[in-house]
């Protein structure tokens, strides 16, 4: 009987699983964070603070920490002045270091 060919598993798939916890595991699923999130959206009048568009639809409004949040700190512990509303595109640029 022939040997079974080993399955190729790209190394980046293994790193992706180990990289970080999901959003609820990082503290963004709590009711307290949702209240902070809605307060930031209301304060910024639903407009992206970088490009000026009004994001709409599920998953389009992202709340960005202006200063990086410490790993052990609760998400809602950041003062409102340290948060801003960004659209998905601008948030991707900021978190990837392009801006």
PDB file of C-alpha atoms in Angstrom:
ATOM      1  CA  UNK A   1       0.000   0.000   0.000  1.00  0.00           C
ATOM      2  CA  UNK A   2       1.408   3.455  -0.927  1.00  0.00           C
ATOM      3  CA  UNK A   3       2.230   5.977   1.734  1.00  0.00           C
ATOM      4  CA  UNK A   4      -0.113   8.882   2.236  1.00  0.00           C
ATOM      5  CA  UNK A   5       1.265  12.212   1.065  1.00  0.00           C
ATOM      6  CA  UNK A   6       1.522  14.620   4.022  1.00  0.00           C
ATOM      7  CA  UNK A   7      -0.922  17.508   3.992  1.00  0.00           C
ATOM      8  CA  UNK A   8       0.653  20.881   3.359  1.00  0.00           C
ATOM      9  CA  UNK A   9      -0.045  23.311   6.192  1.00  0.00           C
ATOM     10  CA  UNK A  10       1.229  26.813   5.501  1.00  0.00           C
ATOM     11  CA  UNK A  11       3.188  28.227   8.458  1.00  0.00           C
ATOM     12  CA  UNK A  12       1.194  31.471   8.448  1.00  0.00           C
ATOM     13  CA  UNK A  13      -2.010  29.581   9.317  1.00  0.00           C
ATOM     14  CA  UNK A  14      -0.461  28.301  12.532  1.00  0.00           C
ATOM     15  CA  UNK A  15       0.748  31.808  13.446  1.00  0.00           C
ATOM     16  CA  UNK A  16      -2.677  33.294  12.760  1.00  0.00           C
ATOM     17  CA  UNK A  17      -4.311  31.048  15.361  1.00  0.00           C
ATOM     18  CA  UNK A  18      -1.693  31.939  17.975  1.00  0.00           C
ATOM     19  CA  UNK A  19      -1.545  35.637  17.205  1.00  0.00           C
ATOM     20  CA  UNK A  20      -4.193  37.062  19.537  1.00  0.00           C
ATOM     21  CA  UNK A  21      -7.539  36.434  21.138  1.00  0.00           C
ATOM     22  CA  UNK A  22     -10.798  37.377  19.431  1.00  0.00           C
ATOM     23  CA  UNK A  23     -12.459  40.707  20.184  1.00  0.00           C
ATOM     24  CA  UNK A  24     -14.539  39.339  23.070  1.00  0.00           C
ATOM     25  CA  UNK A  25     -11.397  37.821  24.576  1.00  0.00           C
ATOM     26  CA  UNK A  26      -9.691  41.233  24.408  1.00  0.00           C
ATOM     27  CA  UNK A  27     -12.582  42.890  26.286  1.00  0.00           C
ATOM     28  CA  UNK A  28     -14.605  44.374  23.425  1.00  0.00           C
ATOM     29  CA  UNK A  29     -17.707  42.250  23.987  1.00  0.00           C
ATOM     30  CA  UNK A  30     -18.738  43.722  27.328  1.00  0.00           C
ATOM     31  CA  UNK A  31     -21.739  45.961  27.878  1.00  0.00           C
ATOM     32  CA  UNK A  32     -19.440  48.629  29.333  1.00  0.00           C
ATOM     33  CA  UNK A  33     -17.392  48.746  26.106  1.00  0.00           C
ATOM     34  CA  UNK A  34     -20.565  48.959  24.015  1.00  0.00           C
ATOM     35  CA  UNK A  35     -21.666  52.012  26.032  1.00  0.00           C
ATOM     36  CA  UNK A  36     -18.255  53.649  25.510  1.00  0.00           C
ATOM     37  CA  UNK A  37     -18.389  52.793  21.802  1.00  0.00           C
ATOM     38  CA  UNK A  38     -21.811  54.404  21.370  1.00  0.00           C
ATOM     39  CA  UNK A  39     -20.660  57.485  23.302  1.00  0.00           C
ATOM     40  CA  UNK A  40     -17.688  57.928  20.928  1.00  0.00           C
ATOM     41  CA  UNK A  41     -19.934  57.511  17.865  1.00  0.00           C
ATOM     42  CA  UNK A  42     -22.351  60.126  19.246  1.00  0.00           C
ATOM     43  CA  UNK A  43     -19.534  62.536  20.167  1.00  0.00           C
ATOM     44  CA  UNK A  44     -17.976  62.287  16.684  1.00  0.00           C
ATOM     45  CA  UNK A  45     -21.442  62.555  15.073  1.00  0.00           C
ATOM     46  CA  UNK A  46     -20.901  59.320  13.154  1.00  0.00           C
ATOM     47  CA  UNK A  47     -18.167  60.794  10.952  1.00  0.00           C
ATOM     48  CA  UNK A  48     -14.711  59.272  10.391  1.00  0.00           C
ATOM     49  CA  UNK A  49     -12.140  61.533  12.037  1.00  0.00           C
ATOM     50  CA  UNK A  50      -9.542  61.032   9.276  1.00  0.00           C
ATOM     51  CA  UNK A  51     -11.362  61.061   5.933  1.00  0.00           C
ATOM     52  CA  UNK A  52     -14.661  62.703   6.922  1.00  0.00           C
ATOM     53  CA  UNK A  53     -17.046  60.115   5.488  1.00  0.00           C
ATOM     54  CA  UNK A  54     -20.015  58.788   7.425  1.00  0.00           C
ATOM     55  CA  UNK A  55     -19.560  55.012   7.698  1.00  0.00           C
ATOM     56  CA  UNK A  56     -22.786  53.032   7.641  1.00  0.00           C
ATOM     57  CA  UNK A  57     -23.666  49.383   7.887  1.00  0.00           C
ATOM     58  CA  UNK A  58     -22.544  46.658  10.250  1.00  0.00           C
ATOM     59  CA  UNK A  59     -18.821  46.551  10.879  1.00  0.00           C
ATOM     60  CA  UNK A  60     -18.063  49.909   9.277  1.00  0.00           C
ATOM     61  CA  UNK A  61     -17.661  52.017  12.456  1.00  0.00           C
ATOM     62  CA  UNK A  62     -14.395  51.275  14.223  1.00  0.00           C
ATOM     63  CA  UNK A  63     -13.346  52.862  17.492  1.00  0.00           C
ATOM     64  CA  UNK A  64      -9.604  53.505  17.489  1.00  0.00           C
ATOM     65  CA  UNK A  65      -7.393  53.939  20.528  1.00  0.00           C
ATOM     66  CA  UNK A  66      -5.236  56.982  19.746  1.00  0.00           C
ATOM     67  CA  UNK A  67      -2.571  55.663  22.116  1.00  0.00           C
ATOM     68  CA  UNK A  68      -2.069  51.891  22.193  1.00  0.00           C
ATOM     69  CA  UNK A  69      -4.114  50.178  24.889  1.00  0.00           C
ATOM     70  CA  UNK A  70      -2.067  48.192  27.421  1.00  0.00           C
ATOM     71  CA  UNK A  71      -2.711  44.461  27.102  1.00  0.00           C
ATOM     72  CA  UNK A  72      -3.916  44.012  30.678  1.00  0.00           C
ATOM     73  CA  UNK A  73      -6.166  47.104  30.695  1.00  0.00           C
ATOM     74  CA  UNK A  74      -9.931  46.848  30.190  1.00  0.00           C
ATOM     75  CA  UNK A  75     -11.114  48.251  26.864  1.00  0.00           C
ATOM     76  CA  UNK A  76     -13.544  50.665  28.490  1.00  0.00           C
ATOM     77  CA  UNK A  77     -10.881  52.054  30.868  1.00  0.00           C
ATOM     78  CA  UNK A  78      -9.545  54.394  28.158  1.00  0.00           C
ATOM     79  CA  UNK A  79     -10.943  57.933  28.567  1.00  0.00           C
ATOM     80  CA  UNK A  80     -13.170  59.183  25.730  1.00  0.00           C
ATOM     81  CA  UNK A  81     -10.502  61.725  24.741  1.00  0.00           C
ATOM     82  CA  UNK A  82      -8.205  58.812  23.872  1.00  0.00           C
ATOM     83  CA  UNK A  83     -10.685  57.269  21.427  1.00  0.00           C
ATOM     84  CA  UNK A  84     -11.878  58.288  17.969  1.00  0.00           C
ATOM     85  CA  UNK A  85     -14.268  57.006  15.332  1.00  0.00           C
ATOM     86  CA  UNK A  86     -12.733  55.728  12.099  1.00  0.00           C
ATOM     87  CA  UNK A  87     -14.170  54.025   9.029  1.00  0.00           C
ATOM     88  CA  UNK A  88     -12.951  50.508   8.261  1.00  0.00           C
ATOM     89  CA  UNK A  89     -10.541  51.707   5.571  1.00  0.00           C
ATOM     90  CA  UNK A  90      -8.866  54.359   7.733  1.00  0.00           C
ATOM     91  CA  UNK A  91      -8.695  52.009  10.732  1.00  0.00           C
ATOM     92  CA  UNK A  92      -6.929  49.407   8.595  1.00  0.00           C
ATOM     93  CA  UNK A  93      -4.413  52.018   7.434  1.00  0.00           C
ATOM     94  CA  UNK A  94      -3.744  53.262  10.958  1.00  0.00           C
ATOM     95  CA  UNK A  95      -3.351  49.809  12.518  1.00  0.00           C
ATOM     96  CA  UNK A  96      -1.072  48.629   9.692  1.00  0.00           C
ATOM     97  CA  UNK A  97       1.166  51.663  10.187  1.00  0.00           C
ATOM     98  CA  UNK A  98       0.551  53.399   6.859  1.00  0.00           C
ATOM     99  CA  UNK A  99      -0.691  56.618   8.465  1.00  0.00           C
TER     100      UNK A  99
END
